[in-house]
Coordinates of C-alpha atoms in Angstrom, one line a residue:
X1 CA -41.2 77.5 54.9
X2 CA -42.8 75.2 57.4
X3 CA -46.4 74.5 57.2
X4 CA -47.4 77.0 60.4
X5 CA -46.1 80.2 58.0
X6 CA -47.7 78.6 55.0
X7 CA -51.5 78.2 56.1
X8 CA -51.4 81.1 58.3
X9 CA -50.0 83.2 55.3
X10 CA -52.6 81.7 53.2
X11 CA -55.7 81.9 55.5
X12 CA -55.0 85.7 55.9
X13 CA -54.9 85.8 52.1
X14 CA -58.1 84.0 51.6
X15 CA -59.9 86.2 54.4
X16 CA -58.6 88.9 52.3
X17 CA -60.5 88.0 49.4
X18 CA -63.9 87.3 51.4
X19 CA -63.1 83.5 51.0
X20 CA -65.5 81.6 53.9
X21 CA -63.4 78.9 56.4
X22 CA -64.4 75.4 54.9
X23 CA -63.8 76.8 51.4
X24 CA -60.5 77.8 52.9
X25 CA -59.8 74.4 54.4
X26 CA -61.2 72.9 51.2
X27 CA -58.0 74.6 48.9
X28 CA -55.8 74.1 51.7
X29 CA -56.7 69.9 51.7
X30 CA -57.1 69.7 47.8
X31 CA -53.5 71.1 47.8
X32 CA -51.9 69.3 50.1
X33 CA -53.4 65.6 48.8
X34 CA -51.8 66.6 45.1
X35 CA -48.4 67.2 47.3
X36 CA -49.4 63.3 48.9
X37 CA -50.3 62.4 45.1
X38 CA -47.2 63.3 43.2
X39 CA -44.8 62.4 46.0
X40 CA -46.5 58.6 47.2
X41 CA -48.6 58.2 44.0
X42 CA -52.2 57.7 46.3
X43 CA -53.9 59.7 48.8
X44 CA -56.2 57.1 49.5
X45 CA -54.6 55.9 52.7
X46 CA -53.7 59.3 54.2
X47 CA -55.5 61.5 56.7
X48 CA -54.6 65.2 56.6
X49 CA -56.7 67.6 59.2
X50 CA -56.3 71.5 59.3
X51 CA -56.7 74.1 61.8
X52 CA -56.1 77.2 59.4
X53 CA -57.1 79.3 62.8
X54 CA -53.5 77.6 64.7
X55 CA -51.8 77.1 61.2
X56 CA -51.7 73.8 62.9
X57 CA -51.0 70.8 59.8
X58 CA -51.2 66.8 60.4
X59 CA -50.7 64.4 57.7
X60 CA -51.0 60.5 58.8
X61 CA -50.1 57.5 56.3
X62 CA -52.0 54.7 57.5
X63 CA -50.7 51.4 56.6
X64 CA -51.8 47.7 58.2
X65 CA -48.7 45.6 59.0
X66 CA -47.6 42.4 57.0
X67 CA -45.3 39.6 57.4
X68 CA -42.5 40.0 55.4
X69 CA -43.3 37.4 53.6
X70 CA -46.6 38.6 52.6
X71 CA -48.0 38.9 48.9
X72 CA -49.7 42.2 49.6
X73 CA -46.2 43.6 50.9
X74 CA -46.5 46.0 47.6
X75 CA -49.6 47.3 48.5
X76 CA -50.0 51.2 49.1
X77 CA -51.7 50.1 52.6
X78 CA -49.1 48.0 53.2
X79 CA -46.2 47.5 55.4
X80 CA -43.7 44.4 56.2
X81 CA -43.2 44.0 60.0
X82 CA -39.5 44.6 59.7
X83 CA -40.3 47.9 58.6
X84 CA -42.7 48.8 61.1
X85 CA -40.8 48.1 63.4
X86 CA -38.3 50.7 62.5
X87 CA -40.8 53.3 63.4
X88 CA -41.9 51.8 66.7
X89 CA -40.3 48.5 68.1
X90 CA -43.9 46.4 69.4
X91 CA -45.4 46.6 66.2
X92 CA -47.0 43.2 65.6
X93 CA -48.5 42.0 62.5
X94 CA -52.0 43.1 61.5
X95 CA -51.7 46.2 63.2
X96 CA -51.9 49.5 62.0
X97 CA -49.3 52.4 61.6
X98 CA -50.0 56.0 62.0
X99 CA -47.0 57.7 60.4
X100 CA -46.8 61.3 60.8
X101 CA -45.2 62.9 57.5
X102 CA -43.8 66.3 58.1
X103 CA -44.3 69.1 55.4
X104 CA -40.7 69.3 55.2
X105 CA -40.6 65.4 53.9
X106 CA -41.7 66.9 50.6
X107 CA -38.8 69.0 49.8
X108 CA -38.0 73.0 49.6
X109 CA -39.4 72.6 45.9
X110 CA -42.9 70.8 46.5
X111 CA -43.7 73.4 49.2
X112 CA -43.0 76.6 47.5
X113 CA -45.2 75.5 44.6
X114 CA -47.8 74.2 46.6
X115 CA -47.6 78.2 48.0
X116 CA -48.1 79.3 44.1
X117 CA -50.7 76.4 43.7
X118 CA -53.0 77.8 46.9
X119 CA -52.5 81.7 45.6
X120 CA -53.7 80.5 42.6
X121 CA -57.0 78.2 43.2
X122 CA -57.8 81.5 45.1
X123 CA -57.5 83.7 42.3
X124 CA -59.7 81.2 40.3
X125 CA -62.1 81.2 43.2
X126 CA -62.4 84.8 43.2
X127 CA -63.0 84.9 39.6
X128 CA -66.1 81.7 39.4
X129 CA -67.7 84.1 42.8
X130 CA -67.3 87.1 40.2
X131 CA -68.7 84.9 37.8
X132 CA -71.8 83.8 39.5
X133 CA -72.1 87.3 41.5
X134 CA -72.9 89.1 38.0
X135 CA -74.5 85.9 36.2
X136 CA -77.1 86.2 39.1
X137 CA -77.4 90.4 38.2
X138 CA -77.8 89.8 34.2
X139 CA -81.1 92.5 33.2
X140 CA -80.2 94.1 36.4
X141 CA -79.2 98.1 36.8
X142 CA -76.3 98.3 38.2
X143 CA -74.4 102.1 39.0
X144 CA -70.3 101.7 38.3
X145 CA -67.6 104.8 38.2
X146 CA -66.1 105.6 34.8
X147 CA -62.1 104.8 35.2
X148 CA -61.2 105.1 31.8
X149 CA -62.3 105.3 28.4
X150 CA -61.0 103.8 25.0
X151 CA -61.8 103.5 21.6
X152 CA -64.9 101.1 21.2
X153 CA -65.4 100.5 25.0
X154 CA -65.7 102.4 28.3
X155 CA -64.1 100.3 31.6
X156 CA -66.0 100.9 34.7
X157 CA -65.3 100.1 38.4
X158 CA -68.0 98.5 40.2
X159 CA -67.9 99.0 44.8
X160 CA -65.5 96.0 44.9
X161 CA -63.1 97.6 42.0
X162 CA -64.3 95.1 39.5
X163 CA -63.7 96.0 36.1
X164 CA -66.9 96.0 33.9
X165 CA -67.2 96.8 29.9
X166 CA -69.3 99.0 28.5
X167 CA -68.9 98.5 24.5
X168 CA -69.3 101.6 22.2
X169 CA -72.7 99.4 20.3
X170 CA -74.2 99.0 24.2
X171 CA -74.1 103.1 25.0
X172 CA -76.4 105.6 23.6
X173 CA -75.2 107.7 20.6
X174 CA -75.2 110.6 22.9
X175 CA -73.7 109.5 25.6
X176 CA -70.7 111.5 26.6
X177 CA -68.3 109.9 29.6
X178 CA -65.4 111.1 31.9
X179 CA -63.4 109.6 33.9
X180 CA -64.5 109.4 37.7
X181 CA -68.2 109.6 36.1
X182 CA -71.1 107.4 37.5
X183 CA -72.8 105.4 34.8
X184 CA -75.8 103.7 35.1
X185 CA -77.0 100.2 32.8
X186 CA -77.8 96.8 33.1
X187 CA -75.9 93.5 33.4
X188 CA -76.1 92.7 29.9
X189 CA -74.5 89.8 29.3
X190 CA -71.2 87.5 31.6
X191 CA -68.9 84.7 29.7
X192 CA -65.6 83.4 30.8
X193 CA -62.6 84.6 28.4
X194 CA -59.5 82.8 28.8
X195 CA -60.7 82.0 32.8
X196 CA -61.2 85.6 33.2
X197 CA -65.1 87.0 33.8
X198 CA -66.3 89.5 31.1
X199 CA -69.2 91.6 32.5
X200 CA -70.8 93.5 29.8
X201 CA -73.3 96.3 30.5
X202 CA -75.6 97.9 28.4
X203 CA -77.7 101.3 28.3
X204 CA -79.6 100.3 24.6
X205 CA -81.8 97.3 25.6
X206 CA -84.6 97.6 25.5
X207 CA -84.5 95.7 29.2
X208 CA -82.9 99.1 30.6
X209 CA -85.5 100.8 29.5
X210 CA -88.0 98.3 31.4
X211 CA -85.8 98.6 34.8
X212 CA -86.0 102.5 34.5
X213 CA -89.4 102.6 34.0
X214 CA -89.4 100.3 37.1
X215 CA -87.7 102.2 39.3
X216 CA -89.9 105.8 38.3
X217 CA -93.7 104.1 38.2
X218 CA -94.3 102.0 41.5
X219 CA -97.2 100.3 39.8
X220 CA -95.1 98.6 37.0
X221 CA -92.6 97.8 39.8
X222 CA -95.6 96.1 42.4
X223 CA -96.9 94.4 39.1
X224 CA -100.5 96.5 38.9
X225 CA -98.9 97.7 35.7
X226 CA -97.5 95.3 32.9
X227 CA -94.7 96.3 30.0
X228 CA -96.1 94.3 27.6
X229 CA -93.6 95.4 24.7
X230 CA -90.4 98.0 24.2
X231 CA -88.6 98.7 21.2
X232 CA -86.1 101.3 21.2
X233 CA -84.0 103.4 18.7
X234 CA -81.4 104.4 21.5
X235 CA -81.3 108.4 22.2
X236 CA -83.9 109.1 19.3
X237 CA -87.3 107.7 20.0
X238 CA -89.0 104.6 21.7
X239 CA -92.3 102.9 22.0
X240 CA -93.5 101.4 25.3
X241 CA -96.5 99.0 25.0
X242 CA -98.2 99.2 29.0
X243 CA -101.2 97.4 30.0
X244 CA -103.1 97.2 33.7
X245 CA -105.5 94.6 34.7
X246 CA -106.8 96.8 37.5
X247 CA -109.6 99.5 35.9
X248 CA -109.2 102.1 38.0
X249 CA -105.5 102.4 37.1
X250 CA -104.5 104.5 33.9
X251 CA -101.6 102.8 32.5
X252 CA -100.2 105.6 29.8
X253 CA -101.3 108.1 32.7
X254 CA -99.2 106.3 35.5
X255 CA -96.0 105.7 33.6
X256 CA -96.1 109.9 33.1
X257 CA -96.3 110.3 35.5
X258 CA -98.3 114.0 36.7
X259 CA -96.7 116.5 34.6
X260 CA -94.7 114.4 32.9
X261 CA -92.8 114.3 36.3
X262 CA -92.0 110.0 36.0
X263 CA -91.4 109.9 32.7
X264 CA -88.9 113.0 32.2
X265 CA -86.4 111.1 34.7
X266 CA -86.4 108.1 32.5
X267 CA -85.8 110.5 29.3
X268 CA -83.1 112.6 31.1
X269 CA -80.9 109.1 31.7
X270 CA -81.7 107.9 28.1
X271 CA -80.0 111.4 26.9
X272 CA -83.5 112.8 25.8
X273 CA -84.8 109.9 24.0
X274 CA -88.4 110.3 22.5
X275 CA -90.7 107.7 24.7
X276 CA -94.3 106.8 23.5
X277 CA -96.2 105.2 25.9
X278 CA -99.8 104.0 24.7
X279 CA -102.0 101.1 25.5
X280 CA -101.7 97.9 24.5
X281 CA -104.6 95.8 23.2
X282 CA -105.3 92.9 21.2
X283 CA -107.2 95.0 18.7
X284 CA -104.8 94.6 15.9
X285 CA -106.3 97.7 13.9
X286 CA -106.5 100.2 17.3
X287 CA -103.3 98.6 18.2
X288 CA -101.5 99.8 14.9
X289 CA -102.8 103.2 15.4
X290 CA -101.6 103.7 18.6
X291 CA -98.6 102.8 17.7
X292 CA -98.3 104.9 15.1
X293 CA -99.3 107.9 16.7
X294 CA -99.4 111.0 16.3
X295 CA -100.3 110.1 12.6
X296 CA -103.9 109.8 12.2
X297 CA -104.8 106.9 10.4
X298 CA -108.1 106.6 7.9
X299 CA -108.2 102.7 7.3
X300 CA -106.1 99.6 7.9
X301 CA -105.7 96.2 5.6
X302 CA -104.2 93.6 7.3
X303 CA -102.5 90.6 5.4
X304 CA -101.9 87.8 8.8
X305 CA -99.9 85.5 5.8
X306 CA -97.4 88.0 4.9
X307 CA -97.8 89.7 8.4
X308 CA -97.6 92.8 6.8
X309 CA -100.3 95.9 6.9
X310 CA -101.2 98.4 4.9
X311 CA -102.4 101.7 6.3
X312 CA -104.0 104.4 4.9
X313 CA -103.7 108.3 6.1
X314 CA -104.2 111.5 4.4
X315 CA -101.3 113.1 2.9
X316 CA -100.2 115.7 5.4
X317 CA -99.7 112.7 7.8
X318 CA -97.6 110.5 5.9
X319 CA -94.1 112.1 7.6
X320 CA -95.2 111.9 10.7
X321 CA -96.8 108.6 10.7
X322 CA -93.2 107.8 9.1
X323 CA -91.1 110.1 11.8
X324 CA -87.8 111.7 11.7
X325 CA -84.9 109.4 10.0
X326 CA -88.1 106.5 9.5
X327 CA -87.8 106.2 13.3
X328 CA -91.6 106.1 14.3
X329 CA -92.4 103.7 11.5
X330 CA -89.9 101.4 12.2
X331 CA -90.5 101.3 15.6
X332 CA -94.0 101.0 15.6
X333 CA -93.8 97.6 13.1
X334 CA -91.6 96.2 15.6
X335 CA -93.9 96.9 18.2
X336 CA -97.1 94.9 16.3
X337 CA -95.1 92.3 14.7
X338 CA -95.9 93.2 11.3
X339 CA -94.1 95.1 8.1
X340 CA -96.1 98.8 8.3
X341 CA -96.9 100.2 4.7
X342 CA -98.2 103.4 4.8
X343 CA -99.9 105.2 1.9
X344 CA -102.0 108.2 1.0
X345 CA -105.3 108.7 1.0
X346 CA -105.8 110.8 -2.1
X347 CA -109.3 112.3 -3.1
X348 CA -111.0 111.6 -6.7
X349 CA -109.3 114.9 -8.3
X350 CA -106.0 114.1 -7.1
X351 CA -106.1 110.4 -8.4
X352 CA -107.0 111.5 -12.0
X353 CA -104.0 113.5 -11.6
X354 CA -101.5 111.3 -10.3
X355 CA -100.3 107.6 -11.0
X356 CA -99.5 104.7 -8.9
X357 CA -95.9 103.7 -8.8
X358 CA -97.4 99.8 -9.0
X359 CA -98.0 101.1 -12.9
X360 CA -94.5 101.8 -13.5
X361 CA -93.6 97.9 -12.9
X362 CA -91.8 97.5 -16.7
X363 CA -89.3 100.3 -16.4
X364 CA -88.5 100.4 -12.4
X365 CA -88.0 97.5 -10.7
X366 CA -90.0 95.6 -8.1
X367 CA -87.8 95.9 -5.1
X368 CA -87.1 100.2 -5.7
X369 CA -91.4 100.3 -5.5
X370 CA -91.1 98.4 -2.1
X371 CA -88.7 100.6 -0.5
X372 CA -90.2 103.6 -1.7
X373 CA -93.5 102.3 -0.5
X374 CA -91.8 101.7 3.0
X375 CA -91.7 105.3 3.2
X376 CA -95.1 106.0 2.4
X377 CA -94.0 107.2 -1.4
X378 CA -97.1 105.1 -3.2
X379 CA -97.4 107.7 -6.5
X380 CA -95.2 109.0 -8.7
X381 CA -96.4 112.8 -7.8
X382 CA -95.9 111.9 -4.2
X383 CA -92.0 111.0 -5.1
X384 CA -91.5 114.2 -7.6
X385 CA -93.0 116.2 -4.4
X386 CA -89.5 115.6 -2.9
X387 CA -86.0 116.6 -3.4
X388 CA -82.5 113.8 -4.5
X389 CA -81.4 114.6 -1.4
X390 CA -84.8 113.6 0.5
X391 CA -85.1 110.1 -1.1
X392 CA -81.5 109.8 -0.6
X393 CA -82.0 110.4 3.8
X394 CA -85.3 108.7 3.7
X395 CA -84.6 105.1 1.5
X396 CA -81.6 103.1 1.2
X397 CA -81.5 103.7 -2.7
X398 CA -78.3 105.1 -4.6
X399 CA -78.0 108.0 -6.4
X400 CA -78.0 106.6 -9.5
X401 CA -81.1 104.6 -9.1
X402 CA -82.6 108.0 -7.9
X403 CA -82.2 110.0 -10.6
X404 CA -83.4 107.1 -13.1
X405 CA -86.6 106.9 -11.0
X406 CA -87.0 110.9 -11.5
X407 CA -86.1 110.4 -15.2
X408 CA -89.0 107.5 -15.9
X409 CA -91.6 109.6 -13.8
X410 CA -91.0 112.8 -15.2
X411 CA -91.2 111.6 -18.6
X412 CA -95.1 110.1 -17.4
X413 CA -96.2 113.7 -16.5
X414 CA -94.4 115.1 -20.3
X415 CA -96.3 112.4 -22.3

């Protein structure tokens, strides 16, 4: 293969792949100075210029000539008048030689795996422009077709028929794909495995939500809008804390859009997902209510140490303030930064009636209280109210534990 065949084959390969000319002549010099290297030990005294266009190759060795007796005969740079003049007969001392080396000096060997060697610095440079292509994209939507679908991860095909991976914890419980299916998500995260670029997408961030919301409500997308907060249960319920600076601008109203027309596009792509939009504030107390809405709350006690907060509703909105699963509850202590205990509000004929579960502190122990309390169970009468298979869904207590706590409180009531 002469050098003519082996840029030309090359530079069509690079154009191939999108690779611009001087990154092209770049590979192509790189290449053929580790051919120099190997072969002559330096490149230091060669000149090698490219015309990828002709597939035109020159490679000089420059040496400055020596008498033979000379101690810097040995020198790389270097060559004894007797030799020179074997190459051209006038050469006088302390001239220079331009030698032309011919690709074909290197051997058959050399050339064909400085073919492999250029194949393959392209391959890597198509892989680091991948790279910083998606790096550049990460919290970005991005639309891909579904090409096939495995076990714990669905592989999509971006325009360019780069793979992406969308991992069975990044896509919504509900999500349902096919192959040839266009999927929408965000850049979630790039890293190098192995020299190969990973692109992971992701439709549960909360970030996707924000780029959604960005793309249906033109004020959060021109800034007159600000998502101060999201926190997401993915395809059940998520809480969206919006804020706007201008007056005359409705935040919560805006991100509905009228109708509900804005925000029904972003819960038809989150496969129905629950979305609560309220206003954010600094007000701790209005703040806590809003965010756990619908519930109507009666008081609030803060405790900034502990950064937890007690709330106080009557009983009839103690499930909702706590939400199907423990969703809304959850949510809406992620959303003010603090723990969210919620307890009822019972009236002077009730509280003769019942007991607090705080009094039942020898015989169940602390931590059971607390996660009873979590789900707004704060009396004994308000746990009896519900069934094994209630507490069971609602707390993460065993069965066992369950049916002691229904053991001790029922004995209370007998006494």
């Amino acid at each position: 293969m002469d050098a003519k065949v082996l840029i030309e084959s090359f530079a069509e390969f690079a154009r191939s792949k999108n690779v611009d000319r001087p990154t092209m002549i770049r590979i192509l010099e790189d290449v053929f100075r580790a051919m120099i290297r190997k072969k002559y030990e330096t490149d230091e005294n060669f000149d090698v210029t490219i015309n990828a266009d002709k597939g035109d190759l020159e490679i000089l060795r420059i040496r400055e000539i020596v008498d033979d007796n000379s101690e810097d005969i040995w020198d790389f740079d270097k060559i004894s008048v007797t030799d020179a003049r074997k190459i051209e007969p006038d050469f006088e001392v302390g001239e220079e030689v331009y030698e032309k080396i011919e690709l074909e000096d290197f051997g058959r060997r050399a050339v064909m795996m400085a073919r492999q060697t250029l194949i393959q610095k392209i391959k890597d440079l198509e892989k680091d422009l991948l790279f910083n292509q998606y790096e550049e994209l990460v919290g970005e939507i991005i639309s891909a077709e579904v090409y096939q679908i495995l076990g714990r991860e669905v592989l999509l095909m971006d325009g360019d028929g780069n793979e992406l991976i969308l991992p069975k914890g990044e896509q919504i419980p509900k999500d349902r794909f096919r192959k040839g299916d266009s999927a929408r998500a965000i850049v979630h995260k790039v890293e190098m495995v192995n020299g190969n670029p990973r692109i992971i997408l992701s439709r549960t961030s909360p970030i996707f939500l924000e780029r959604l919301f960005e793309n249906e409500v033109p004020e959060v997308f021109d800034g007159l809008i600000t998502i101060k907060k999201i926190v997401r249960e993915p395809g059940e319920r998520a809480k969206v804390a919006v804020e706007s600076y201008d007056d005359r601008i409705d935040p919560v109203g805006a991100c509905v859009g009228m109708k509900g027309s804005r925000i029904h596009a972003v819960v038809r792509e989150l496969q129905n997902e629950n979305i609560d939009v309220i206003n954010y504030t600094e007000n701790l107390d209005l703040y806590v209510s809003r965010a756990l809405s619908p519930a109507k709350v009666i008081s609030i006690q803060p405790d900034h140490e502990k950064k937890r907060i007690s709330v106080y509703m009557k009983p009839d909105q103690v499930s909702m303030a706590i939400g199907k699963g423990g969703f809304n509850i959850r949510l809406a202590s992620r959303l003010v930064g603090y723990e969210i205990d919620v307890f009822r509000e019972l009236n002077e004929i009730e509280d003769e009636e019942d007991v607090v579960l705080d009094e039942f502190g020898d015989e169940i122990e602390d931590w059971v209280i607390d996660e009873l309390k979590k789900t707004g169970l704060d009396t004994a009468k308000s746990v009896l109210s519900l069934t094994k298979e209630d507490l069971l869904r609602r707390t993460e207590l065993e069965e066992e534990t369950i049916d002691e706590i229904f053991r001790i409180l029922k004995q209370e009531f007998e006494q």
